[in-house]
Amino acid sequence: MALPVLSSSAVKFRRVLAHFPQELSLAFAYGSGGFRQAGASAEHGETNMLDFVFAVDDVVTWHMMNLLKNRSHYSFLKFFGPKKISTIQRYGAGIYYNTLVPCNGRMIKYGVISTDALIEDLLHWKTLYVAGRLQKPVKILAQNENSKLQAALVSNLKSAVTAAFLMLPESFSEEDLYLQIAGLSYSGDFRMIIGEDKSKVQNIVKPNIAHFQKLYSTILQDCPQVVYKHHLGRLEASIDKSPEGQFTQLMALPKTLQQKITALVNPPGKNRDVEEILLQVAHDPDCGFVVHQGISGIVRSSSIVQSAKTILTAGVKKSVTYSLKKLYKMTKGGLKKTS
């Protein structure tokens, strides 16, 4: 099965990619600079910072080459060399961001993650940081023939659908499904309390329904619980909310999420296996809430460490500037809702 993600030949993205070492297993653009969000004008999209993620097989070598080409992108950490940068990268979500970088007349932010760390996040939701971004429409700019990565990308989308099914009622609309999926990686993120527009998830989904359909249509068509009427652009879902149906879905969730759910439900001192605990959760009327709490636990810990790491990777001045931009966007979004 081919990965149903969006590709783009947009010149502005290709030109940015040309500034970096080309040893990439995956490169994609995401965020408001690539996809229009509700409440933003077309002109605003042309001035927003462009966000990128680069997955690389050899992190130390890639940073060494990038330091030769783009030394000014790095904070004071550049003086410690590529090995130290790669060590710091492993903390938090396993991604190293250079932010507020001028490139081709635009400001960009780019994160570097190892291919192995990306695959682990996609398969097991270890941090849900990059996996969460890939649950939403992105613009794929480069992708090699790594079959393990390809399979992990598809697995991540399937897991997102399964988790959403557990948290949604028995019947729901297609938009409800995409809102639930888009919100997964924001559950528990402290930046949603201070630093992000509270309407962010709706702003992502509503103008981009067609992109979500393209991303998830193949998976939904293969799902026995969903009648996906592609020609009408909608789905009719009837999710099995019986304990047996929920248990099957819980057993299909990524490993880290199963472990988080187990830790939430299992009383201290009791050594029960994961299957036994998930069977108990499947019978719980609040099963969906428990799943949501498990996801929040994953996102909360990784987002806190990753944000703290920004002070090192971006430097104090850029960190403050970036945080103020986020606060401005959050305040602006709040004012729009009250007006």
JSON list of N, CA and C in Angstrom, two decimals, residues 33-71:
[
{"chain": "A", "resi": 33, "resn": "GLY", "atom": "N", "xyz": [2.14, 27.66, 7.13]},
{"chain": "A", "resi": 33, "resn": "GLY", "atom": "CA", "xyz": [2.86, 28.16, 5.96]},
{"chain": "A", "resi": 33, "resn": "GLY", "atom": "C", "xyz": [2.64, 27.30, 4.73]},
{"chain": "A", "resi": 34, "resn": "GLY", "atom": "N", "xyz": [2.19, 26.06, 4.95]},
{"chain": "A", "resi": 34, "resn": "GLY", "atom": "CA", "xyz": [1.96, 25.14, 3.84]},
{"chain": "A", "resi": 34, "resn": "GLY", "atom": "C", "xyz": [0.50, 24.88, 3.55]},
{"chain": "A", "resi": 35, "resn": "PHE", "atom": "N", "xyz": [-0.35, 24.95, 4.61]},
{"chain": "A", "resi": 35, "resn": "PHE", "atom": "CA", "xyz": [-1.77, 24.70, 4.45]},
{"chain": "A", "resi": 35, "resn": "PHE", "atom": "C", "xyz": [-2.54, 25.84, 5.10]},
{"chain": "A", "resi": 36, "resn": "ARG", "atom": "N", "xyz": [-3.47, 26.36, 4.36]},
{"chain": "A", "resi": 36, "resn": "ARG", "atom": "CA", "xyz": [-4.25, 27.48, 4.89]},
{"chain": "A", "resi": 36, "resn": "ARG", "atom": "C", "xyz": [-5.06, 27.03, 6.10]},
{"chain": "A", "resi": 37, "resn": "GLN", "atom": "N", "xyz": [-5.13, 27.89, 7.11]},
{"chain": "A", "resi": 37, "resn": "GLN", "atom": "CA", "xyz": [-5.93, 27.62, 8.30]},
{"chain": "A", "resi": 37, "resn": "GLN", "atom": "C", "xyz": [-7.07, 28.62, 8.38]},
{"chain": "A", "resi": 38, "resn": "ALA", "atom": "N", "xyz": [-8.17, 28.19, 8.99]},
{"chain": "A", "resi": 38, "resn": "ALA", "atom": "CA", "xyz": [-9.35, 29.03, 9.10]},
{"chain": "A", "resi": 38, "resn": "ALA", "atom": "C", "xyz": [-9.01, 30.33, 9.82]},
{"chain": "A", "resi": 39, "resn": "GLY", "atom": "N", "xyz": [-9.58, 31.42, 9.31]},
{"chain": "A", "resi": 39, "resn": "GLY", "atom": "CA", "xyz": [-9.35, 32.72, 9.94]},
{"chain": "A", "resi": 39, "resn": "GLY", "atom": "C", "xyz": [-8.13, 33.44, 9.43]},
{"chain": "A", "resi": 40, "resn": "ALA", "atom": "N", "xyz": [-7.35, 32.78, 8.56]},
{"chain": "A", "resi": 40, "resn": "ALA", "atom": "CA", "xyz": [-6.14, 33.41, 8.02]},
{"chain": "A", "resi": 40, "resn": "ALA", "atom": "C", "xyz": [-6.35, 33.73, 6.55]},
{"chain": "A", "resi": 41, "resn": "SER", "atom": "N", "xyz": [-5.93, 34.90, 6.14]},
{"chain": "A", "resi": 41, "resn": "SER", "atom": "CA", "xyz": [-6.05, 35.30, 4.74]},
{"chain": "A", "resi": 41, "resn": "SER", "atom": "C", "xyz": [-4.97, 34.62, 3.91]},
{"chain": "A", "resi": 42, "resn": "ALA", "atom": "N", "xyz": [-5.14, 34.60, 2.61]},
{"chain": "A", "resi": 42, "resn": "ALA", "atom": "CA", "xyz": [-4.14, 34.01, 1.71]},
{"chain": "A", "resi": 42, "resn": "ALA", "atom": "C", "xyz": [-2.81, 34.73, 1.85]},
{"chain": "A", "resi": 43, "resn": "GLU", "atom": "N", "xyz": [-2.89, 36.06, 2.04]},
{"chain": "A", "resi": 43, "resn": "GLU", "atom": "CA", "xyz": [-1.66, 36.84, 2.19]},
{"chain": "A", "resi": 43, "resn": "GLU", "atom": "C", "xyz": [-0.91, 36.45, 3.47]},
{"chain": "A", "resi": 44, "resn": "HIS", "atom": "N", "xyz": [-1.70, 36.16, 4.53]},
{"chain": "A", "resi": 44, "resn": "HIS", "atom": "CA", "xyz": [-1.09, 35.78, 5.80]},
{"chain": "A", "resi": 44, "resn": "HIS", "atom": "C", "xyz": [-0.30, 34.48, 5.63]},
{"chain": "A", "resi": 45, "resn": "GLY", "atom": "N", "xyz": [-0.84, 33.55, 4.82]},
{"chain": "A", "resi": 45, "resn": "GLY", "atom": "CA", "xyz": [-0.14, 32.29, 4.57]},
{"chain": "A", "resi": 45, "resn": "GLY", "atom": "C", "xyz": [1.19, 32.50, 3.86]},
{"chain": "A", "resi": 46, "resn": "GLU", "atom": "N", "xyz": [1.27, 33.59, 3.09]},
{"chain": "A", "resi": 46, "resn": "GLU", "atom": "CA", "xyz": [2.51, 33.87, 2.36]},
{"chain": "A", "resi": 46, "resn": "GLU", "atom": "C", "xyz": [3.58, 34.51, 3.25]},
{"chain": "A", "resi": 47, "resn": "THR", "atom": "N", "xyz": [3.20, 34.94, 4.43]},
{"chain": "A", "resi": 47, "resn": "THR", "atom": "CA", "xyz": [4.18, 35.54, 5.33]},
{"chain": "A", "resi": 47, "resn": "THR", "atom": "C", "xyz": [4.47, 34.68, 6.56]},
{"chain": "A", "resi": 48, "resn": "ASN", "atom": "N", "xyz": [3.64, 33.66, 6.79]},
{"chain": "A", "resi": 48, "resn": "ASN", "atom": "CA", "xyz": [3.87, 32.76, 7.92]},
{"chain": "A", "resi": 48, "resn": "ASN", "atom": "C", "xyz": [5.21, 32.06, 7.80]},
{"chain": "A", "resi": 49, "resn": "MET", "atom": "N", "xyz": [5.77, 31.69, 8.94]},
{"chain": "A", "resi": 49, "resn": "MET", "atom": "CA", "xyz": [7.00, 30.91, 8.93]},
{"chain": "A", "resi": 49, "resn": "MET", "atom": "C", "xyz": [6.73, 29.54, 8.32]},
{"chain": "A", "resi": 50, "resn": "LEU", "atom": "N", "xyz": [7.65, 29.08, 7.49]},
{"chain": "A", "resi": 50, "resn": "LEU", "atom": "CA", "xyz": [7.54, 27.75, 6.89]},
{"chain": "A", "resi": 50, "resn": "LEU", "atom": "C", "xyz": [8.18, 26.73, 7.82]},
{"chain": "A", "resi": 51, "resn": "ASP", "atom": "N", "xyz": [7.46, 25.63, 8.08]},
{"chain": "A", "resi": 51, "resn": "ASP", "atom": "CA", "xyz": [7.92, 24.59, 9.00]},
{"chain": "A", "resi": 51, "resn": "ASP", "atom": "C", "xyz": [8.30, 23.33, 8.24]},
{"chain": "A", "resi": 52, "resn": "PHE", "atom": "N", "xyz": [9.46, 22.77, 8.58]},
{"chain": "A", "resi": 52, "resn": "PHE", "atom": "CA", "xyz": [9.94, 21.56, 7.92]},
{"chain": "A", "resi": 52, "resn": "PHE", "atom": "C", "xyz": [10.42, 20.54, 8.93]},
{"chain": "A", "resi": 53, "resn": "VAL", "atom": "N", "xyz": [10.37, 19.27, 8.55]},
{"chain": "A", "resi": 53, "resn": "VAL", "atom": "CA", "xyz": [11.04, 18.20, 9.30]},
{"chain": "A", "resi": 53, "resn": "VAL", "atom": "C", "xyz": [11.87, 17.39, 8.31]},
{"chain": "A", "resi": 54, "resn": "PHE", "atom": "N", "xyz": [13.12, 17.14, 8.70]},
{"chain": "A", "resi": 54, "resn": "PHE", "atom": "CA", "xyz": [14.04, 16.33, 7.90]},
{"chain": "A", "resi": 54, "resn": "PHE", "atom": "C", "xyz": [14.40, 15.08, 8.70]},
{"chain": "A", "resi": 55, "resn": "ALA", "atom": "N", "xyz": [14.13, 13.91, 8.14]},
{"chain": "A", "resi": 55, "resn": "ALA", "atom": "CA", "xyz": [14.57, 12.65, 8.76]},
{"chain": "A", "resi": 55, "resn": "ALA", "atom": "C", "xyz": [15.85, 12.20, 8.06]},
{"chain": "A", "resi": 56, "resn": "VAL", "atom": "N", "xyz": [16.86, 11.84, 8.85]},
{"chain": "A", "resi": 56, "resn": "VAL", "atom": "CA", "xyz": [18.16, 11.48, 8.29]},
{"chain": "A", "resi": 56, "resn": "VAL", "atom": "C", "xyz": [18.65, 10.20, 8.94]},
{"chain": "A", "resi": 57, "resn": "ASP", "atom": "N", "xyz": [19.37, 9.39, 8.16]},
{"chain": "A", "resi": 57, "resn": "ASP", "atom": "CA", "xyz": [19.87, 8.11, 8.67]},
{"chain": "A", "resi": 57, "resn": "ASP", "atom": "C", "xyz": [21.05, 8.31, 9.63]},
{"chain": "A", "resi": 58, "resn": "ASP", "atom": "N", "xyz": [21.95, 9.20, 9.28]},
{"chain": "A", "resi": 58, "resn": "ASP", "atom": "CA", "xyz": [23.17, 9.44, 10.07]},
{"chain": "A", "resi": 58, "resn": "ASP", "atom": "C", "xyz": [23.13, 10.87, 10.60]},
{"chain": "A", "resi": 59, "resn": "VAL", "atom": "N", "xyz": [22.71, 11.03, 11.84]},
{"chain": "A", "resi": 59, "resn": "VAL", "atom": "CA", "xyz": [22.48, 12.36, 12.40]},
{"chain": "A", "resi": 59, "resn": "VAL", "atom": "C", "xyz": [23.77, 13.16, 12.54]},
{"chain": "A", "resi": 60, "resn": "VAL", "atom": "N", "xyz": [24.82, 12.51, 13.05]},
{"chain": "A", "resi": 60, "resn": "VAL", "atom": "CA", "xyz": [26.09, 13.22, 13.28]},
{"chain": "A", "resi": 60, "resn": "VAL", "atom": "C", "xyz": [26.66, 13.75, 11.97]},
{"chain": "A", "resi": 61, "resn": "THR", "atom": "N", "xyz": [26.67, 12.91, 10.94]},
{"chain": "A", "resi": 61, "resn": "THR", "atom": "CA", "xyz": [27.19, 13.32, 9.63]},
{"chain": "A", "resi": 61, "resn": "THR", "atom": "C", "xyz": [26.35, 14.44, 9.03]},
{"chain": "A", "resi": 62, "resn": "TRP", "atom": "N", "xyz": [25.03, 14.33, 9.17]},
{"chain": "A", "resi": 62, "resn": "TRP", "atom": "CA", "xyz": [24.15, 15.36, 8.59]},
{"chain": "A", "resi": 62, "resn": "TRP", "atom": "C", "xyz": [24.39, 16.71, 9.27]},
{"chain": "A", "resi": 63, "resn": "HIS", "atom": "N", "xyz": [24.49, 16.72, 10.59]},
{"chain": "A", "resi": 63, "resn": "HIS", "atom": "CA", "xyz": [24.74, 17.98, 11.29]},
{"chain": "A", "resi": 63, "resn": "HIS", "atom": "C", "xyz": [26.13, 18.53, 10.94]},
{"chain": "A", "resi": 64, "resn": "MET", "atom": "N", "xyz": [27.09, 17.65, 10.76]},
{"chain": "A", "resi": 64, "resn": "MET", "atom": "CA", "xyz": [28.44, 18.09, 10.38]},
{"chain": "A", "resi": 64, "resn": "MET", "atom": "C", "xyz": [28.40, 18.80, 9.03]},
{"chain": "A", "resi": 65, "resn": "MET", "atom": "N", "xyz": [27.69, 18.20, 8.07]},
{"chain": "A", "resi": 65, "resn": "MET", "atom": "CA", "xyz": [27.57, 18.80, 6.74]},
{"chain": "A", "resi": 65, "resn": "MET", "atom": "C", "xyz": [26.76, 20.09, 6.79]},
{"chain": "A", "resi": 66, "resn": "ASN", "atom": "N", "xyz": [25.71, 20.10, 7.62]},
{"chain": "A", "resi": 66, "resn": "ASN", "atom": "CA", "xyz": [24.88, 21.30, 7.71]},
{"chain": "A", "resi": 66, "resn": "ASN", "atom": "C", "xyz": [25.61, 22.45, 8.42]},
{"chain": "A", "resi": 67, "resn": "LEU", "atom": "N", "xyz": [26.46, 22.12, 9.38]},
{"chain": "A", "resi": 67, "resn": "LEU", "atom": "CA", "xyz": [27.28, 23.15, 10.03]},
{"chain": "A", "resi": 67, "resn": "LEU", "atom": "C", "xyz": [28.22, 23.81, 9.03]},
{"chain": "A", "resi": 68, "resn": "LEU", "atom": "N", "xyz": [28.72, 23.03, 8.07]},
{"chain": "A", "resi": 68, "resn": "LEU", "atom": "CA", "xyz": [29.59, 23.59, 7.03]},
{"chain": "A", "resi": 68, "resn": "LEU", "atom": "C", "xyz": [28.81, 24.51, 6.09]},
{"chain": "A", "resi": 69, "resn": "LYS", "atom": "N", "xyz": [27.56, 24.13, 5.80]},
{"chain": "A", "resi": 69, "resn": "LYS", "atom": "CA", "xyz": [26.74, 24.91, 4.86]},
{"chain": "A", "resi": 69, "resn": "LYS", "atom": "C", "xyz": [25.98, 26.05, 5.54]},
{"chain": "A", "resi": 70, "resn": "ASN", "atom": "N", "xyz": [25.48, 25.77, 6.74]},
{"chain": "A", "resi": 70, "resn": "ASN", "atom": "CA", "xyz": [24.54, 26.70, 7.38]},
{"chain": "A", "resi": 70, "resn": "ASN", "atom": "C", "xyz": [24.87, 26.91, 8.86]},
{"chain": "A", "resi": 71, "resn": "ARG", "atom": "N", "xyz": [26.11, 27.26, 9.14]},
{"chain": "A", "resi": 71, "resn": "ARG", "atom": "CA", "xyz": [26.56, 27.40, 10.52]},
{"chain": "A", "resi": 71, "resn": "ARG", "atom": "C", "xyz": [25.74, 28.44, 11.29]}
]
